Coordinates of C-alpha atoms and ligand atoms in Angstrom, one line a residue:
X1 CA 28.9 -14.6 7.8
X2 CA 30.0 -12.8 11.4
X3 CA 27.6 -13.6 13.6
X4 CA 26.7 -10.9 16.3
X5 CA 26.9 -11.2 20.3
X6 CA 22.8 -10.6 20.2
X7 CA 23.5 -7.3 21.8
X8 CA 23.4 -5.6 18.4
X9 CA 19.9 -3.7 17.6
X10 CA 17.8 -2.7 14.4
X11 CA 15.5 -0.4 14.1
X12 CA 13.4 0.2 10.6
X13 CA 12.3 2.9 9.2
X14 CA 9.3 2.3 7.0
X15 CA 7.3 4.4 4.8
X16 CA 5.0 4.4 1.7
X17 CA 2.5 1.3 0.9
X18 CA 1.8 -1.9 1.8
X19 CA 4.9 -3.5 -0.4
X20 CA 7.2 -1.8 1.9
X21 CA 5.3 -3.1 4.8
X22 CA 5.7 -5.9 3.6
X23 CA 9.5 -5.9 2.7
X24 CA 10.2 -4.4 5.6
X25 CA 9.5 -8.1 7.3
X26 CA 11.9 -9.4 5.2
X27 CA 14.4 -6.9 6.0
X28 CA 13.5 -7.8 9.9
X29 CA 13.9 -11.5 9.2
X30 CA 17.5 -10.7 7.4
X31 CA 18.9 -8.8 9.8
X32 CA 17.7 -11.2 13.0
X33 CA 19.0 -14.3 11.6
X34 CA 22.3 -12.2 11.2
X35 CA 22.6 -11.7 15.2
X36 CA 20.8 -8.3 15.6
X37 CA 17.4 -7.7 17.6
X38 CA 14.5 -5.6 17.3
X39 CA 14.6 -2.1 18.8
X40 CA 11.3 0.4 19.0
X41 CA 13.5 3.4 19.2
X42 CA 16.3 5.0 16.7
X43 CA 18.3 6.3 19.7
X44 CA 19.4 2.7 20.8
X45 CA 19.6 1.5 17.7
X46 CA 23.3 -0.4 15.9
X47 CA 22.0 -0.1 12.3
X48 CA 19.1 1.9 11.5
X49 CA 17.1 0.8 8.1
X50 CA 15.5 3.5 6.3
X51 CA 12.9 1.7 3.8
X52 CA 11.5 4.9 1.6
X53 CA 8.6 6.1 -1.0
X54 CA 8.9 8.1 -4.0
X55 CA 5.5 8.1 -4.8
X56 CA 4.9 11.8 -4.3
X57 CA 8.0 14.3 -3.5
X58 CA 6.1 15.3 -0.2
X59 CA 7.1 11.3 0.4
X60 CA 10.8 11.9 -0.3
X61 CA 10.9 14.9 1.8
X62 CA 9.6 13.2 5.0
X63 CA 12.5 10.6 4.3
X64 CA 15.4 13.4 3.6
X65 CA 14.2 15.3 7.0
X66 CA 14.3 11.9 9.3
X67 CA 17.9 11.3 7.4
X68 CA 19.1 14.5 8.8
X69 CA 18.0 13.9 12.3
X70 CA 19.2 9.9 12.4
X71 CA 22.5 11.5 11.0
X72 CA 23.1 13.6 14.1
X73 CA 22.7 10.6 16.3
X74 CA 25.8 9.3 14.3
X75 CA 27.7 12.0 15.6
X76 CA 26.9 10.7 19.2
X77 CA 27.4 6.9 18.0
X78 CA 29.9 6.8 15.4
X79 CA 29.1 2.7 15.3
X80 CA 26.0 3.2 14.3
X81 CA 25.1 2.3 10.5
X82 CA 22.9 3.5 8.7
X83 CA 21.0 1.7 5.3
X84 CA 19.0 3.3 2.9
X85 CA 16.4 1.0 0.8
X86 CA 13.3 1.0 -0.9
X87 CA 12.0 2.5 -3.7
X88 CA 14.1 6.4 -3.5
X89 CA 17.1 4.4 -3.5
X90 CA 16.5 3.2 -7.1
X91 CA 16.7 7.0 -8.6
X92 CA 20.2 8.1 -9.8
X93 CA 19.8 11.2 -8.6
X94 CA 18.5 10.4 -4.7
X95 CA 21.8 7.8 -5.2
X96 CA 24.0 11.0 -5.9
X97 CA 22.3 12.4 -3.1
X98 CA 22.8 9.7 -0.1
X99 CA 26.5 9.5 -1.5
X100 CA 26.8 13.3 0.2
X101 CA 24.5 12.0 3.0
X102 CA 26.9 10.0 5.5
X103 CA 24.9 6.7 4.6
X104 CA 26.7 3.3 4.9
X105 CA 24.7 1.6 2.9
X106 CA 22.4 2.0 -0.3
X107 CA 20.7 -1.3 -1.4
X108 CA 17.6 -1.6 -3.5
X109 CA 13.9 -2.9 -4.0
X110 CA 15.4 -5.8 -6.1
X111 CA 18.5 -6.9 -3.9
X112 CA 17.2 -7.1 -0.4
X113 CA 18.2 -10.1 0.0
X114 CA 21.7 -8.7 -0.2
X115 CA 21.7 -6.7 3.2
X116 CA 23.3 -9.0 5.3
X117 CA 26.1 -9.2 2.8
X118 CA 26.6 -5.5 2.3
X119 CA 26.3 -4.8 6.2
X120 CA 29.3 -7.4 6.7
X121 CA 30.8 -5.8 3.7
X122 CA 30.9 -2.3 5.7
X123 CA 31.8 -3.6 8.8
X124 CA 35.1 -5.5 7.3
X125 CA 35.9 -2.8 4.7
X126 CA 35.1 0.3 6.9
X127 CA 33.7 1.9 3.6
X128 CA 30.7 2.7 2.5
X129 CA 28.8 0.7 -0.2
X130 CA 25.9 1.9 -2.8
X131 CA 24.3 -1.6 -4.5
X132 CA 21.5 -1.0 -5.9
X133 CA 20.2 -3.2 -8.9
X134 CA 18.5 -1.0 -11.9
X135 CA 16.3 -4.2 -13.1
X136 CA 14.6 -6.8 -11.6
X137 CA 15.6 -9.9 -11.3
X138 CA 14.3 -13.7 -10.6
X139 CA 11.6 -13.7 -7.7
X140 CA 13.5 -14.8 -4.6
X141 CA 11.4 -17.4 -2.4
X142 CA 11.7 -18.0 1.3
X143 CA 14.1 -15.1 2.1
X144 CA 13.5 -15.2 6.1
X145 CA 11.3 -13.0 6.9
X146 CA 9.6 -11.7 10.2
X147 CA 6.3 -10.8 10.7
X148 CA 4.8 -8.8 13.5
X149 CA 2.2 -11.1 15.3
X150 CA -1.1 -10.2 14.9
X151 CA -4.7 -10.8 13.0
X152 CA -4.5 -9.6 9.7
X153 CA -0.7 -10.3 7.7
X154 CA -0.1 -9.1 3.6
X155 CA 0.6 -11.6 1.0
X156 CA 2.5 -10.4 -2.1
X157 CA 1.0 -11.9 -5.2
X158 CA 3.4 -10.3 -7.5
X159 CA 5.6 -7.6 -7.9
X160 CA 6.4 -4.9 -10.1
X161 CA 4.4 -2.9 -12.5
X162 CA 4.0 -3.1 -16.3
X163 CA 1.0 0.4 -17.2
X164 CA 3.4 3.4 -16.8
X165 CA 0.8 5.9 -16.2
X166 CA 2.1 9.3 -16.7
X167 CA 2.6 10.3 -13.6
X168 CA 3.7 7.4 -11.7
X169 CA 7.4 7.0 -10.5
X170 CA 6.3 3.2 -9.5
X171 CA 7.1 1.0 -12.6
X172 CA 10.6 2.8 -12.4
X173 CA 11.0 1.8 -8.5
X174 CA 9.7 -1.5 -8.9
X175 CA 10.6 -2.9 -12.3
X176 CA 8.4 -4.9 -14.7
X177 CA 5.8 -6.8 -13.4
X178 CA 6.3 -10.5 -12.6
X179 CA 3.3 -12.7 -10.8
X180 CA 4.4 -15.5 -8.1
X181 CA 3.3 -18.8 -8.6
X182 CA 0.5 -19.8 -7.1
X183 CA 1.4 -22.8 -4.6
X184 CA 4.2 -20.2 -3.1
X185 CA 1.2 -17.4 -2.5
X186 CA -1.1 -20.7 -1.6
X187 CA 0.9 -22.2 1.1
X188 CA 2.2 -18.9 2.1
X189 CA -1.7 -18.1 3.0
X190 CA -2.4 -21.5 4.8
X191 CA 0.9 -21.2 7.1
X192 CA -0.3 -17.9 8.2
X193 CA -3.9 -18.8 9.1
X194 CA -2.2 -21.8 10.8
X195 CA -0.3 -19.4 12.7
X196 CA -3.1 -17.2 14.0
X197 CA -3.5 -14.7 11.6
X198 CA -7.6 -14.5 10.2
X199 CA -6.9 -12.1 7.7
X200 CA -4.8 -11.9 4.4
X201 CA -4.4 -9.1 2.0
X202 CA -3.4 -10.1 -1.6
X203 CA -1.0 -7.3 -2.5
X204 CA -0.1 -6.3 -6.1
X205 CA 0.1 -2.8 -7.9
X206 CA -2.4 -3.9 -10.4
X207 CA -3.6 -7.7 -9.0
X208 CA -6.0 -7.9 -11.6
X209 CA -3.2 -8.7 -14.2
X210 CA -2.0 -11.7 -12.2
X211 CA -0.8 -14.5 -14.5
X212 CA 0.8 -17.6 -13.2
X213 CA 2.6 -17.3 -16.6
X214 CA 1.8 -21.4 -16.2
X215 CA 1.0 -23.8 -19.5
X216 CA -2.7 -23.1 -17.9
X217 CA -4.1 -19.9 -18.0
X218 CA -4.3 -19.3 -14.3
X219 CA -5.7 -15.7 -13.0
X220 CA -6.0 -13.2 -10.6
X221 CA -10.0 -14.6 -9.7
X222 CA -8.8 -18.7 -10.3
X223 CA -6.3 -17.5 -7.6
X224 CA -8.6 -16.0 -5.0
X225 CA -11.5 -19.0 -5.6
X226 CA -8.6 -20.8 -4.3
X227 CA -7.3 -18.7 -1.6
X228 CA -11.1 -18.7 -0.2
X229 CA -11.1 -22.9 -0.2
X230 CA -8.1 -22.4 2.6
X231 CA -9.7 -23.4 5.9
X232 CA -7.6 -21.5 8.3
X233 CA -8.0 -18.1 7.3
X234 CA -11.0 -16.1 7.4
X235 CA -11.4 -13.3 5.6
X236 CA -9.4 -12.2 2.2
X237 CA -9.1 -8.9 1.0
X238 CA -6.9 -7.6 -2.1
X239 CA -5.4 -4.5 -3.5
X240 CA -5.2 -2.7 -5.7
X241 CA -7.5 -3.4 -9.2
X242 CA -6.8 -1.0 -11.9
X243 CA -10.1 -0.5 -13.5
X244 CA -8.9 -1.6 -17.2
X245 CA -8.2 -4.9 -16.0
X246 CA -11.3 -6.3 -13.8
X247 CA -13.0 -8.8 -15.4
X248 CA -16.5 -10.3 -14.9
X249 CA -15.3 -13.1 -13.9
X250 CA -13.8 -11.6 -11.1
X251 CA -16.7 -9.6 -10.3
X252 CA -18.7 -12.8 -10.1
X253 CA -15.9 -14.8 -8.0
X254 CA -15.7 -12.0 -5.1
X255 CA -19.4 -12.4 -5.3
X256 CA -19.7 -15.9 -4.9
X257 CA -17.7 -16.8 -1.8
X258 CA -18.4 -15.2 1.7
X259 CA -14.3 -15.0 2.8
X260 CA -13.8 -12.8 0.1
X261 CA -14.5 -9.4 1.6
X262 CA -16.9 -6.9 -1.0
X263 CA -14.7 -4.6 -1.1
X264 CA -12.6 -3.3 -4.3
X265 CA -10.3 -0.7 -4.1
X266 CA -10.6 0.7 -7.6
X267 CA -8.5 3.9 -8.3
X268 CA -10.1 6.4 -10.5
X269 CA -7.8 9.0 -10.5
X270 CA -9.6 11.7 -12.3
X271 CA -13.2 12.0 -13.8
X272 CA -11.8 13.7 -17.2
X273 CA -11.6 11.8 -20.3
X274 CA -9.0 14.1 -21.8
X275 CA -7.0 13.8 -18.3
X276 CA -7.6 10.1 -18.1
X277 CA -6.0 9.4 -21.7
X278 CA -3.4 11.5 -21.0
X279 CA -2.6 9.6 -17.8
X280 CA -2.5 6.7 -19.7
X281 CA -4.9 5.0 -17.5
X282 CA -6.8 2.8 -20.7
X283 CA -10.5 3.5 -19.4
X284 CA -13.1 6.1 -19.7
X285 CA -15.4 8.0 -17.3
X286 CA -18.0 6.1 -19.2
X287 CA -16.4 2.2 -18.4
X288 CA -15.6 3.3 -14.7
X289 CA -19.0 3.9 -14.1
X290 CA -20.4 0.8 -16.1
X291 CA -18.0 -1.4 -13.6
X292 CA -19.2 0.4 -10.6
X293 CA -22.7 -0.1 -11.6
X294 CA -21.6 -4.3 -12.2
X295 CA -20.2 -4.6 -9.2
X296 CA -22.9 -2.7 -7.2
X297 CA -25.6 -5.0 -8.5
X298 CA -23.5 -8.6 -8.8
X299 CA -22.5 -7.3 -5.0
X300 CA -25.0 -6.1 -3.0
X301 CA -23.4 -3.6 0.1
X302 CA -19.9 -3.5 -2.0
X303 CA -17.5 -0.8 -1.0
X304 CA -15.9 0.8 -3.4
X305 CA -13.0 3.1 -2.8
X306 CA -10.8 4.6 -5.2
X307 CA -7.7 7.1 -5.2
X308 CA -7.9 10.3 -6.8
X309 CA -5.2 13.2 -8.3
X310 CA -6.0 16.7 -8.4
X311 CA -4.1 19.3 -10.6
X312 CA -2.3 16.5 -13.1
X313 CA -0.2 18.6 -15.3
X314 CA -3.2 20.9 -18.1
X315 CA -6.1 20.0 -15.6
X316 CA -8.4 23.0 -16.5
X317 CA -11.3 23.9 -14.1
X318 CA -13.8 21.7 -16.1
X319 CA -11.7 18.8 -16.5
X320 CA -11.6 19.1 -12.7
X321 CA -15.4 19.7 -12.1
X322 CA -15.2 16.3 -13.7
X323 CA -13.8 14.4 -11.4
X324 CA -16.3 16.6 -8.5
X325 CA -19.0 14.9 -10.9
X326 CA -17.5 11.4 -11.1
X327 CA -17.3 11.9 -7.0
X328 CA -20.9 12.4 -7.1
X329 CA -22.3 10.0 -9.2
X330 CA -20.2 7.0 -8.1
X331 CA -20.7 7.6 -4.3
X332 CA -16.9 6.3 -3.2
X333 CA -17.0 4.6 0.5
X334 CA -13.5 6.4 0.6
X335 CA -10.8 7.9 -1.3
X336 CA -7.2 8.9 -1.1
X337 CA -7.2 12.1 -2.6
X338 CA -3.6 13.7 -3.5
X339 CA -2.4 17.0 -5.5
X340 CA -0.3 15.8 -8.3
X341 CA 3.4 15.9 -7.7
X342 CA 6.0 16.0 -10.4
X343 CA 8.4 12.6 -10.2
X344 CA 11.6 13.3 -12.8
X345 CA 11.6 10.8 -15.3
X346 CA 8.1 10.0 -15.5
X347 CA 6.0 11.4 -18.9
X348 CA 3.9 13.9 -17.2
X349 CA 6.9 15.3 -15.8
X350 CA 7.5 17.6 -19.1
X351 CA 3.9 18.0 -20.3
X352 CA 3.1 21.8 -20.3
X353 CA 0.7 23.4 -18.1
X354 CA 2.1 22.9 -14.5
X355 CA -0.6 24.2 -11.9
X356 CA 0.8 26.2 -9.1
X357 CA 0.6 24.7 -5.5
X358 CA -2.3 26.9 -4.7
X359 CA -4.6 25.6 -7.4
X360 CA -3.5 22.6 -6.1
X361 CA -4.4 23.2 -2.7
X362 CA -7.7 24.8 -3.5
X363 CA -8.9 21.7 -5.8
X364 CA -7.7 19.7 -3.3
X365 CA -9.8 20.9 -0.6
X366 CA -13.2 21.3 -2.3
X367 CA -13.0 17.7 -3.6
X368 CA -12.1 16.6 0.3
X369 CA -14.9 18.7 1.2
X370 CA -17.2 16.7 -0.9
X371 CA -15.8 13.1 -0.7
X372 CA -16.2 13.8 2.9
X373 CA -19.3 14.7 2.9
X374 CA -20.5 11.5 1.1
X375 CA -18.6 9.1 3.1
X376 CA -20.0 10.6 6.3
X377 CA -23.7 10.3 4.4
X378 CA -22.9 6.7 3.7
X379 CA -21.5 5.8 7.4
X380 CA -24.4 7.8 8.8
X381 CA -27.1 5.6 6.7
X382 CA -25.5 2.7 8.0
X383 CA -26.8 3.4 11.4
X384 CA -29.1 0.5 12.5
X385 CA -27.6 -2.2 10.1
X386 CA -25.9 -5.3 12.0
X387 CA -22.0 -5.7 10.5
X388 CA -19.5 -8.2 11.3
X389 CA -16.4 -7.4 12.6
X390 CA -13.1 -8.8 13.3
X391 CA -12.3 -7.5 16.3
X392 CA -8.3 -5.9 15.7
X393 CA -7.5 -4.4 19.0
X394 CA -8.1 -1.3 21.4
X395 CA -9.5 2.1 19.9
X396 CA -6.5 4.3 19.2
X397 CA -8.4 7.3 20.5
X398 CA -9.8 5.6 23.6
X399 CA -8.2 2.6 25.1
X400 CA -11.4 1.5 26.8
X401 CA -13.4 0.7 23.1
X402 CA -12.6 -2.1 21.2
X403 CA -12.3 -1.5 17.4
X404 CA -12.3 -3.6 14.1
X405 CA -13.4 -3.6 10.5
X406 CA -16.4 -4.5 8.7
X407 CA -16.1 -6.6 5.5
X408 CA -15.8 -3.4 3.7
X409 CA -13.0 -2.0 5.5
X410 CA -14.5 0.6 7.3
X411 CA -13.9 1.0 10.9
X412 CA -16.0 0.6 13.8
X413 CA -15.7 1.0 17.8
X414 CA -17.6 -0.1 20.0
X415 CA -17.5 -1.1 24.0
X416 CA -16.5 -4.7 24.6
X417 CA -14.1 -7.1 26.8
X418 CA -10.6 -7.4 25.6
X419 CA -10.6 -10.9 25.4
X420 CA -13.2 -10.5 22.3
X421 CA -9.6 -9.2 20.2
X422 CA -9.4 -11.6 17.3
X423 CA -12.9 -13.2 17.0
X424 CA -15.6 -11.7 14.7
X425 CA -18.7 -10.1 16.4
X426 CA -21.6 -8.7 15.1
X427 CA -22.1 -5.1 15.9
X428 CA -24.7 -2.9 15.5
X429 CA -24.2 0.3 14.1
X430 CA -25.5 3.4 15.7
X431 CA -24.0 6.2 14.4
X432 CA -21.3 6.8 11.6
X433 CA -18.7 9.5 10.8
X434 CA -16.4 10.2 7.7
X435 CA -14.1 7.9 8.5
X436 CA -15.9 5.6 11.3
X437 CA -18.7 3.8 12.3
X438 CA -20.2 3.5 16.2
X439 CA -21.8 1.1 17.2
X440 CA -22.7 -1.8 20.3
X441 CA -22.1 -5.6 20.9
X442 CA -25.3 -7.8 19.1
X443 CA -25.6 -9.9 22.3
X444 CA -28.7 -12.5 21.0
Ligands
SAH501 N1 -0.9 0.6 -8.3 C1 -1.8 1.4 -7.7 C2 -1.4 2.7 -7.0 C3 0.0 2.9 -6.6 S1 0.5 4.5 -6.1 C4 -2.8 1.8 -8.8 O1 -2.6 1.8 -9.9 O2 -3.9 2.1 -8.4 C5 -0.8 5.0 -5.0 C6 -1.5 6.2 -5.5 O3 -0.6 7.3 -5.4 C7 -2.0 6.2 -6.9 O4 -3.2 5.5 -7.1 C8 -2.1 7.6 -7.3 O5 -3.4 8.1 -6.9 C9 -1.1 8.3 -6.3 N2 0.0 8.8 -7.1 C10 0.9 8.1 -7.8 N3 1.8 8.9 -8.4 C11 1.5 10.2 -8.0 C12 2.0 11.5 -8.3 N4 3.0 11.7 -9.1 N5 1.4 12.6 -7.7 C13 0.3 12.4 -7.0 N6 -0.2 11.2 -6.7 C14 0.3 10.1 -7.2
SF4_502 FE1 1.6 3.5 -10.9 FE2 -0.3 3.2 -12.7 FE3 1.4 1.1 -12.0 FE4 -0.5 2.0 -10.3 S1 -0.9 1.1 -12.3 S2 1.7 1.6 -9.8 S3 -0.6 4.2 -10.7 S4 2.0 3.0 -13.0
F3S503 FE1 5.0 1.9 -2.6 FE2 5.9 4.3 -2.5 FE3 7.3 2.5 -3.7 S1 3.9 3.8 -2.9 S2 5.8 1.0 -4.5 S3 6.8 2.6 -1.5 S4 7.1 4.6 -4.4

């Protein structure tokens, strides 16, 4: 393949979840080993990566709008290329889209590996090319990848989802779900703590239905016992866990060993029966709560958080009330809260009964209102307890505090020397917010 001059720059643009954090790496380690550097800004940049979301059409938007803006740059640096991945670039219709757009290239969630060859492709053929590959195919180990340095790094445990909830464009984006095997993920884990890192997230749309697909039976919890034995890394976290599919045994293993952080993000979605069933989520109000009340007492100080959907297509002001209740009762540490937006091709997509953007709006702000009340009740009761932190960096909002998170993921600054970033301290708390915690150095 042409190798560059290493004058050649990249810049990607990455938005969505973790997964496309996490590909964008590999897109990073593609592109260096073809010749091309890292730039921080768009305006320097030889090829400009755009890795999207489709997950909401507020998501989509965002992309669109930076699309027209990197597009005018073109006009100044005809050179310049631009590629378009991630998980919009899998939907005929965004496809037809890009083809209007000026883009060079289109790839896919399931043929990254394929960049390099398309960028040569455009360069030697001075045409634009659209590859993008409807399924899945094989899992592709030890594409190069590049990760930023740092403390904490995500693992992929598998790809892909399998439920099809109504609503969701992300079995479409993604394909079916396959698990990797386990010594990949294993020694994956123990290079990275060997290389700095002290904290790995296992990522996976629904980890809980890891299978090793081995003559074993191997699962998500046989997985993390054995993630935990690996010396060099400190603390493991994991998301997300689809409430139909936690186990006990899982419950008990996050329990039992002290790298495993107590926290389990655990989207409920909504608090209606009739809403839940016809999200095709395959749990009740009534088992969500029985789980919570498990974990709660098999994990003493767990933090639960959860994501949540107003306005789902039919959602009727009791149906919502509902979900206010499940709020209420369960007490989530945090919550994503969204207004449901309509994704083409998914089921929910032609059920009856859209809401209009202002009931939307309106439910969305009273549950905020109360979610964020109870997080700030919980932070603020946490005043006084002594946590452990990993220390991550400097505050964002002041550069002279330190700031980290607890084993529960929630945030805490506090006043401290630099040199303390990337050792765990104990802090304790003295005052709490919505989303933070204060607190000071334990110094005996
Ligand atoms: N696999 C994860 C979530 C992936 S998407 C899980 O099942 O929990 C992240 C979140 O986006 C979802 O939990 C859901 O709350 C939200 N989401 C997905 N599709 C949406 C849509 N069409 N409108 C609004 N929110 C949506
Ligand atoms: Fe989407 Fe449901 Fe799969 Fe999560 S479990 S990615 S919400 S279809
Ligand atoms: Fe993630 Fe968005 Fe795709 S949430 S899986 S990047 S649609």
């Amino acid at each position: 393949m042409q190798q560059l001059d290493g004058t050649q720059k990249y810049n990607i643009l990455t938005y969505g979840c973790q997964m496309n954090v996490r590909d964008s790496e590999t897109i990073a380690g593609l592109v260096e080993a073809m010749g091309y550097c890292e730039t921080s800004t768009t305006e320097d940049a030889d090829l400009i990566i755009f890795n999207t979301c489709s997950v909401r059409h507020s998501a989509e938007n965002r992309v669109f709008g930076k699309l027209g803006e990197i597009r005018r740059l073109k006009l100044k640096n005809p050179e310049m290329l631009i590629a378009f991945g991630g998980c919009m670039a899998q939907i005929p219709d965004n496809q037809k889209r890009l083809k209007k757009q000026g883009v060079d290239i289109v790839f896919g969630t399931h043929n990254i590996h394929e960049l390099p060859a398309l960028i040569a492709k455009v360069k030697e053929q001075k045409a634009r090319v659209m590859q993008v590959w409807e399924k899945e195919g094989q899992i592709v180990e030890n594409i190069p990848n590049i990760r930023k340095p740092g403390l904490t790094a995500f693992v992929n445990i598998m790809y892909g989802c399998n439920n099809f909830c109504s609503y969701c464009i992300v079995p479409y984006t993604r394909g079916r779900e396959r698990s990797r095997q386990p010594e990949d993920i294993l020694t994956e884990i123990k290079r990275l703590g060997e290389q700095g890192y002290k904290e790995i997230t296992l990522l996976g749309q629904n980890v809980n239905s890891y299978n090793s697909g081995g003559e074993k039976a191997y699962d998500f919890a046989d997985l993390l016992c054995e993630a935990a034995e690996i010396e060099s890394i400190q603390r493991i976290r994991f998301t997300t866990s689809h409430p139909k599919d936690i186990s006990d045994k899982l419950i008990k293993t996050v329990a039992g060993h002290k790298k495993i952080c107590k926290h389990i993000h655990m989207p409920l979605q909504a608090g209606s029966n009739e809403i839940l069933r016809r999200m095709n989520r395959g749990y009740t109000r009534e088992h969500y709560q029985s789980l919570t009340e498990k974990i709660r007492s098999a994990i003493p100080g767990a933090a639960i958080t959860s994501d949540l959907i107003v306005g789902f297509p039919g959602e009727t002001e009791q149906n919502f009330q509902q979900t206010l209740e499940m709020v209420e009762k369960v007490r989530f540490d945090a919550a994503f809260t969204f207004m449901y937006s309509v994704r083409k091709g998914t089921r929910a997509a032609d059920f009856k009964d859209q809401l209009s953007l202002e009931e939307k709006k309106q439910r969305l702000s009273r549950l905020n209102e109360l979610q964020y009340s109870i997080a700030a009740d919980i932070n603020r009761s946490l005043a006084g307890t002594v946590q452990e932190i990993l220390v991550e960096g400097t505050s964002k909002t002041n550069p002279h505090r330190l700031t980290g998170r607890t084993d529960g993921n929630r945030i805490v600054i506090f006043s401290g020397p630099k040199e303390l970033i990337g050792s765990f301290v104990h802090v304790r708390i003295t005052r709490g917010t919505t989303f933070s915690l204060f607190g000071e150095i334990e110094t005996n």
